[in-house]
Tab-separated table of C-alpha atoms in Angstrom:
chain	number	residue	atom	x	y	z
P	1	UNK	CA	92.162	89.027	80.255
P	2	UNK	CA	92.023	92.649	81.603
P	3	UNK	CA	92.351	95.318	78.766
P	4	UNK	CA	95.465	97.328	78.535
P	5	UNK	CA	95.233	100.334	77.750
P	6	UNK	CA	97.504	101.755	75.074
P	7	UNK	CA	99.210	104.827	75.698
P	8	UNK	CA	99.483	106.022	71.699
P	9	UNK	CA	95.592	105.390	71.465
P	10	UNK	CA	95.300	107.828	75.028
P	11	UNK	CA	96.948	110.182	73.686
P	12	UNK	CA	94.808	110.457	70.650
P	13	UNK	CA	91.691	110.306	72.550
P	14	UNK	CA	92.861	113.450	74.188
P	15	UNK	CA	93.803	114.871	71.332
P	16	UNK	CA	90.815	114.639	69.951
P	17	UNK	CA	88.999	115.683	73.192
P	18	UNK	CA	90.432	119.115	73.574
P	19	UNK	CA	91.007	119.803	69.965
P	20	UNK	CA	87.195	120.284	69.559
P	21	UNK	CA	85.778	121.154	66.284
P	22	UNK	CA	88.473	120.079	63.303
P	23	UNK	CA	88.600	120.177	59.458
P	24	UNK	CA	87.493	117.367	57.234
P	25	UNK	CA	91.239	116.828	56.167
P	26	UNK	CA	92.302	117.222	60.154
P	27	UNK	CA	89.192	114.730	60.906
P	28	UNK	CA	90.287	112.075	58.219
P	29	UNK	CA	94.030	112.462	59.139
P	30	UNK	CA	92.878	111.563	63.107
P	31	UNK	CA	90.872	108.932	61.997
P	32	UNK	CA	93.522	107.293	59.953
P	33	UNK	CA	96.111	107.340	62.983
P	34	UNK	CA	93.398	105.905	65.146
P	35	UNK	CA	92.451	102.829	62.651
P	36	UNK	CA	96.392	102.149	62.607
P	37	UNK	CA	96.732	102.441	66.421
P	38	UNK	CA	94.221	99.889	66.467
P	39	UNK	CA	95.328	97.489	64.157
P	40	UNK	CA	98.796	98.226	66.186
P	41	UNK	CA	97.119	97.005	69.952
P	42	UNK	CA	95.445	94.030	68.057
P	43	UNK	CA	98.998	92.831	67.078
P	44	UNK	CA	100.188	93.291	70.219
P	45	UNK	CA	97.619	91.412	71.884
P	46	UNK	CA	97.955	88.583	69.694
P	47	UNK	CA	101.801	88.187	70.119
P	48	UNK	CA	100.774	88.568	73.928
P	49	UNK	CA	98.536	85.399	73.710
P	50	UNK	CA	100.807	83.628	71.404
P	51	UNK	CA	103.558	83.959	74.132
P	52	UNK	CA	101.205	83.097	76.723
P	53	UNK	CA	100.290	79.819	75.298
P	54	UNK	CA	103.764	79.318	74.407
P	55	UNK	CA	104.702	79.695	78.440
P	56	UNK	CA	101.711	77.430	79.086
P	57	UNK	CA	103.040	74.590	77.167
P	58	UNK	CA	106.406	75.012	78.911
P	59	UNK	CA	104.832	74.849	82.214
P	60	UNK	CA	103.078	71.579	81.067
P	61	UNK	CA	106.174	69.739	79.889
P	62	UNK	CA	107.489	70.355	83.296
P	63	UNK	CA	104.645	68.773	85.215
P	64	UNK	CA	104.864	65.862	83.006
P	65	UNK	CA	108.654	65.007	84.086
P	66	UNK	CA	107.467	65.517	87.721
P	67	UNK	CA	104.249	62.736	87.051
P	68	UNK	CA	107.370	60.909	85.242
P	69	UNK	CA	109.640	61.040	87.893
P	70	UNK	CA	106.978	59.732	90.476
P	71	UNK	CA	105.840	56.925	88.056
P	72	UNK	CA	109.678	56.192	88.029
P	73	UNK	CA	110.288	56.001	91.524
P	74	UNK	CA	107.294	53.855	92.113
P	75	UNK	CA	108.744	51.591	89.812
P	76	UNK	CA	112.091	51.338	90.987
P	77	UNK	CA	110.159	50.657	94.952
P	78	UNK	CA	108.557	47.561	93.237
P	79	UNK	CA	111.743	46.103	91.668
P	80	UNK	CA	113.646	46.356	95.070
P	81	UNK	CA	110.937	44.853	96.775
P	82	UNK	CA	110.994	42.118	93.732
P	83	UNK	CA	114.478	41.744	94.652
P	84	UNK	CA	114.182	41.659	98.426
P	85	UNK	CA	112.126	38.630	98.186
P	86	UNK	CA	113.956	36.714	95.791
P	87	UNK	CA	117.183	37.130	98.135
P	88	UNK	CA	115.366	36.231	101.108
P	89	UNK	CA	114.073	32.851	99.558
P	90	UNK	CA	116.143	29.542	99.426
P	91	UNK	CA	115.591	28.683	95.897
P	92	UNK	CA	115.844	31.789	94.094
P	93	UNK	CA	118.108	31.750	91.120
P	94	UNK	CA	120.983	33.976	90.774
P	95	UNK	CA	119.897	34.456	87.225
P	96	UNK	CA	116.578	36.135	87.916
P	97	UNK	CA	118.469	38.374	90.866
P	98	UNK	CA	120.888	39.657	88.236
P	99	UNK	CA	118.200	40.250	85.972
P	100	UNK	CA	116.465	42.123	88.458
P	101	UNK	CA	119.522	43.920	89.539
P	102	UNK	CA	119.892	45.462	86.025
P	103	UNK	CA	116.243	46.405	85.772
P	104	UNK	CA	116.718	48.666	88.889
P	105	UNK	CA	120.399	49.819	87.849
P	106	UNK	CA	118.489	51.178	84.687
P	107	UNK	CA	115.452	52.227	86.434
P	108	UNK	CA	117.878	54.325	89.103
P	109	UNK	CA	119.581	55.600	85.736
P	110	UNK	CA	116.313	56.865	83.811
P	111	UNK	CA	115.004	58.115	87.531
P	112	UNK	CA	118.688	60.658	87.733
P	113	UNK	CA	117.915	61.548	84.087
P	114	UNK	CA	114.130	62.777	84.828
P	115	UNK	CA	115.232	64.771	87.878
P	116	UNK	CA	118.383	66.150	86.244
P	117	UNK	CA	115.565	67.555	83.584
P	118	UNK	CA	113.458	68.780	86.287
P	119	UNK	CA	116.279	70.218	87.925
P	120	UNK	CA	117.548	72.546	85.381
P	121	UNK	CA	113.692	73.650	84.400
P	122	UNK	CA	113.300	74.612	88.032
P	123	UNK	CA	116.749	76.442	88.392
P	124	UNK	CA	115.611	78.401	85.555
P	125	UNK	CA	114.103	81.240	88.055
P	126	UNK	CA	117.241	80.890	89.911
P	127	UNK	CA	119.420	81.700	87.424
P	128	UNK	CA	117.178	84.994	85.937
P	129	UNK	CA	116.664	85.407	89.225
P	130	UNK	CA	120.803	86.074	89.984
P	131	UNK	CA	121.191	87.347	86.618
P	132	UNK	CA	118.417	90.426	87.050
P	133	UNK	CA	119.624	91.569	90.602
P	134	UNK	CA	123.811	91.028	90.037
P	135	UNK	CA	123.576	94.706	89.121
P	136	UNK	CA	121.353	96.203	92.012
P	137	UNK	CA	122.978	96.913	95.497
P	138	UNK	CA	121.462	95.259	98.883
P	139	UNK	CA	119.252	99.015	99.771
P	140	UNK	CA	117.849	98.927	96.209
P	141	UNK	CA	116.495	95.637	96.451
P	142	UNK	CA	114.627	96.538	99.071
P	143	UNK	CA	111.960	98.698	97.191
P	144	UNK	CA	112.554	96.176	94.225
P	145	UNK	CA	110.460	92.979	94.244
P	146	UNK	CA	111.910	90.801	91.075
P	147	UNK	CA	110.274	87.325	90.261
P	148	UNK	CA	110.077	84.726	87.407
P	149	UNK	CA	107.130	83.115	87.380
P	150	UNK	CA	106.272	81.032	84.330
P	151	UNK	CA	109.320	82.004	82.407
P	152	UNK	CA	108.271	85.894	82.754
P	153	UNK	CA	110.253	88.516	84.636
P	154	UNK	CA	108.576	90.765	87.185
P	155	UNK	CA	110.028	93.581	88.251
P	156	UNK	CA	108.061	95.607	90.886
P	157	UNK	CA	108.751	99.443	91.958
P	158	UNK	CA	106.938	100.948	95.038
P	159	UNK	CA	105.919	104.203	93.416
P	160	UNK	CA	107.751	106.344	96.264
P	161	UNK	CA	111.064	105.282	94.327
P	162	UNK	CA	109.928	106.803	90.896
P	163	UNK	CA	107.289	109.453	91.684
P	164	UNK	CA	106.127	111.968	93.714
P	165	UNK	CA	103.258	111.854	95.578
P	166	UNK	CA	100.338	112.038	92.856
P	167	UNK	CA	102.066	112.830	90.023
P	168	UNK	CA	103.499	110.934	86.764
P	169	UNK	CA	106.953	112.764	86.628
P	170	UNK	CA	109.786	110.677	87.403
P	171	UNK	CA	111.783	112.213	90.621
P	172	UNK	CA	115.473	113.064	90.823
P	173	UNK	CA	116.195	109.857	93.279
P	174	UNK	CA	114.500	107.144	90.404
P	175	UNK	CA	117.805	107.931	88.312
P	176	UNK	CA	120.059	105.524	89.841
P	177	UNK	CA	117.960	102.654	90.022
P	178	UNK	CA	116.434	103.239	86.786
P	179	UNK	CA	119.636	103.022	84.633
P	180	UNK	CA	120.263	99.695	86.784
P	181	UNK	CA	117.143	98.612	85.848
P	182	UNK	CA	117.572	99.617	82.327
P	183	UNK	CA	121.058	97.664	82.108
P	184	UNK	CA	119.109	94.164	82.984
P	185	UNK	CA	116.625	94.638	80.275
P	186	UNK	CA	119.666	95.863	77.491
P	187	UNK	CA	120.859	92.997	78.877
P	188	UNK	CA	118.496	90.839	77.572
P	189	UNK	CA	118.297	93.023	73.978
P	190	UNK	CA	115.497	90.352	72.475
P	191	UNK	CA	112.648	90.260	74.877
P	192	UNK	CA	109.823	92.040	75.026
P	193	UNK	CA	109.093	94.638	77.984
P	194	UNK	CA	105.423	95.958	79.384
P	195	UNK	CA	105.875	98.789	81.700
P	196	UNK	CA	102.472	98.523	83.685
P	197	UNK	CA	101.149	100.974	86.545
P	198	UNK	CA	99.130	100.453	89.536
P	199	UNK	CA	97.069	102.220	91.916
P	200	UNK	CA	95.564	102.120	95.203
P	201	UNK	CA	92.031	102.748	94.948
P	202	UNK	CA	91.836	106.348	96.177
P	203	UNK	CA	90.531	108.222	93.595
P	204	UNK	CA	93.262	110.980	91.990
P	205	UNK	CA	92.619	114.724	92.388
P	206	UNK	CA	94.008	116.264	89.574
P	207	UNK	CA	92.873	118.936	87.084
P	208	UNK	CA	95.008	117.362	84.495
P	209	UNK	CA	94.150	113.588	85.055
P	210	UNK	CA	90.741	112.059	85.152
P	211	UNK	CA	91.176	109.219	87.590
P	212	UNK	CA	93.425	106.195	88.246
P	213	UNK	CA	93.248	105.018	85.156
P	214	UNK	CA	95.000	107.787	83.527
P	215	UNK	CA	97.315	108.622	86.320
P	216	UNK	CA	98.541	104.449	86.218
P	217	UNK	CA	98.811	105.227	82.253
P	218	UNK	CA	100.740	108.174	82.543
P	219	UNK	CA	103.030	106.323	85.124
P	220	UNK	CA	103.564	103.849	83.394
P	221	UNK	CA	104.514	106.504	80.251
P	222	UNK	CA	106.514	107.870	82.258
P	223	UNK	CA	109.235	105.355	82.739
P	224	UNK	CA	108.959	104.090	79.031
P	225	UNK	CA	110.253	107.134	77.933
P	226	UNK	CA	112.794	107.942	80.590
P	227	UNK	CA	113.897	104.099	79.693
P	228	UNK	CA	113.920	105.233	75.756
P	229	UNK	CA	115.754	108.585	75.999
P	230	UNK	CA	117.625	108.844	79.028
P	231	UNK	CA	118.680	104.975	79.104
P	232	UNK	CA	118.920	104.026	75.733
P	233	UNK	CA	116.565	101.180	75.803
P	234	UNK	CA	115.066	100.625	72.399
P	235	UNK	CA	111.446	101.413	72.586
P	236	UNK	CA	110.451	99.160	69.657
P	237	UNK	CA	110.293	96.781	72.716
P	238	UNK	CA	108.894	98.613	74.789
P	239	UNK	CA	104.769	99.358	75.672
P	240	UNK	CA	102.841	101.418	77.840
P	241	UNK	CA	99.872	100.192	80.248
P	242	UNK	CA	97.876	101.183	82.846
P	243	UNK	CA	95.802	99.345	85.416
P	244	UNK	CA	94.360	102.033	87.582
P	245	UNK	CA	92.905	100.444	90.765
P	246	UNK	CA	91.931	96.870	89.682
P	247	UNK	CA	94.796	94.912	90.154
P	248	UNK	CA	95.702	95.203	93.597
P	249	UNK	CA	98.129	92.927	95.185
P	250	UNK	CA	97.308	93.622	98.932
P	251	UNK	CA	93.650	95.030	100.545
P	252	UNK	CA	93.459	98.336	99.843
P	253	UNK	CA	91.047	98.699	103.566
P	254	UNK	CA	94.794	99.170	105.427
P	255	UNK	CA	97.503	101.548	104.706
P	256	UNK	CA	100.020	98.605	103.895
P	257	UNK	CA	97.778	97.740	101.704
P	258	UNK	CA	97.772	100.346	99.266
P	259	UNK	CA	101.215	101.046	99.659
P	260	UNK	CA	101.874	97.781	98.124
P	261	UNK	CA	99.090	98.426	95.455
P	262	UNK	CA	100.985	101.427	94.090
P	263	UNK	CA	103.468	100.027	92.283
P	264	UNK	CA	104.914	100.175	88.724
P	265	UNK	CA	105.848	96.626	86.680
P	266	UNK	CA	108.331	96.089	84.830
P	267	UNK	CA	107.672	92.600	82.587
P	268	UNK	CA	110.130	90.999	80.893
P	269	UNK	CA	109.120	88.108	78.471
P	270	UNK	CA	111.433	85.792	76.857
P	271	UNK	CA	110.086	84.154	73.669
P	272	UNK	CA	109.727	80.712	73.741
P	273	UNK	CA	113.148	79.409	72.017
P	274	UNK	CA	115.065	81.837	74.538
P	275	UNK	CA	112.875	79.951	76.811
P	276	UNK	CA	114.153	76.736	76.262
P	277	UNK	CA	117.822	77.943	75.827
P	278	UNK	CA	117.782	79.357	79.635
P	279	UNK	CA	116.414	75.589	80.499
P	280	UNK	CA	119.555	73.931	78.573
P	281	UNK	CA	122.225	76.500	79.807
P	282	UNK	CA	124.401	75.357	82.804
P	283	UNK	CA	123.025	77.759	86.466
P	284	UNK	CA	126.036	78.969	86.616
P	285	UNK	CA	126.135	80.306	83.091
P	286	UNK	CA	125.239	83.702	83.316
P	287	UNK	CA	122.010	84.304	80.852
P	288	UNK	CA	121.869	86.146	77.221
């Protein structure tokens, strides 16, 4: 897995960086932030791969009531063609082609059951699918690319819709979609978010950022707190990455390409009884 980096511990690095020279007191004060900002990104990284695995099992019990369902239907082909012969021959008794009447009724039953399970764990995206766009209008969605894959929510912004043209700061037209975007994830008030920026691979020319890294960091920052203070979203679920260059989507050779790559996430991540809720809730219950 690709390290994320934390915007608290960038922000001490550079700190620290232009501060220069510092006290003992001033040193031992930085260096005590720093050990908690680490312990802080280990957590988080370990309730990341706890969800992960948590997903992964999900996505496991799902293929198994497919491999079910197939086993099932295989089944059911071999007691009708049990049953075909015994009508076609003279002697067959009507005992044994009631009996084998009843083994395919329940077979047909059990068969309904298994895809009435798979049903509802594939209508999951569907339904957070309906639920996370009711509240964006047919031009937004156009620059918004939202997708559930695994039980997680992607939402992906081309960065002309939040930034200007190599810079972090949010621009004036980002407001409207933002607070829409903002009212799906209040909307979902337990789940965790990861605001994560991308980049093209043309390397940034700016005195005041280093390189993609920083500039997909401070992106990325960028919307967490406009999220936080402008939108109300509670930032104790909220956290800061950057990805600079290295996770492109597209080939970054053609223009297309790295239009595409600049983009900004937004990941939502249900926890794994919310999970299972979503599965169990009618698809035309709206989600919460």
């Amino acid at each position: 897995m690709k390290i994320k980096i934390m915007l608290p511990l960038l922000l001490f690095v550079l700190a620290a960086l232009t501060q220069g020279c510092v006290s003992n007191k001033k040193y031992a004060e930085l260096q005590t932030n720093y050990n908690r900002l680490q312990d802080t990104n280990r957590n988080l990284m370990q309730s990341y791969q706890v969800t992960q695995q948590e997903l992964s099992g999900s996505r496991s019990r799902v293929k198994s009531l497919g491999e079910q369902i197939e086993a099932a239907n295989a089944n059911a082909a071999a007691l009708q063609s049990a049953l075909n012969q015994c009508l076609a021959g003279n002697n067959q008794g009507n005992v044994n082609i009631a009996k084998l009447a009843d083994q395919i009724s329940a077979s047909s039953k059990y068969i309904r059951h298994l895809v009435e399970l798979k049903n509802k764990s594939d209508s999951l995206n569907m339904v957070l699918t309906n639920n996370l766009t009711r509240s964006l209008s047919p031009d937004e969605t156009k620059d918004v690319d939202i997708k559930v894959l695994k039980g997680v929510v992607y939402i992906s912004l081309a960065d002309n819709m939040l930034y200007k043209s190599g810079s972090y700061e949010i621009s004036p037209k980002a407001g409207t979609t933002l607070s829409k975007i903002a009212k799906i994830i209040n909307d979902y008030s337990t789940y965790d978010v990861l605001i994560e920026g991308n980049t093209d691979n043309v390397p940034i020319s700016q005195p005041n950022i280093r390189n993609n890294w920083d500039l997909s960091t401070l992106r990325a920052s960028s919307v967490v707190q406009s999220l936080q203070n402008t939108y109300g979203v509670d930032p104790k679920r909220l956290t800061a990455g950057g990805r600079g260059e290295y996770n492109p989507i597209a080939d970054n050779s053609t223009p297309g390409g790295k239009s595409l790559n600049r983009r900004t996430q937004i990941i939502i991540t249900p926890k794994l009884d919310q999970f299972m809720t979503l599965i169990g809730k009618d698809q035309n219950t709206p989600a919460r």
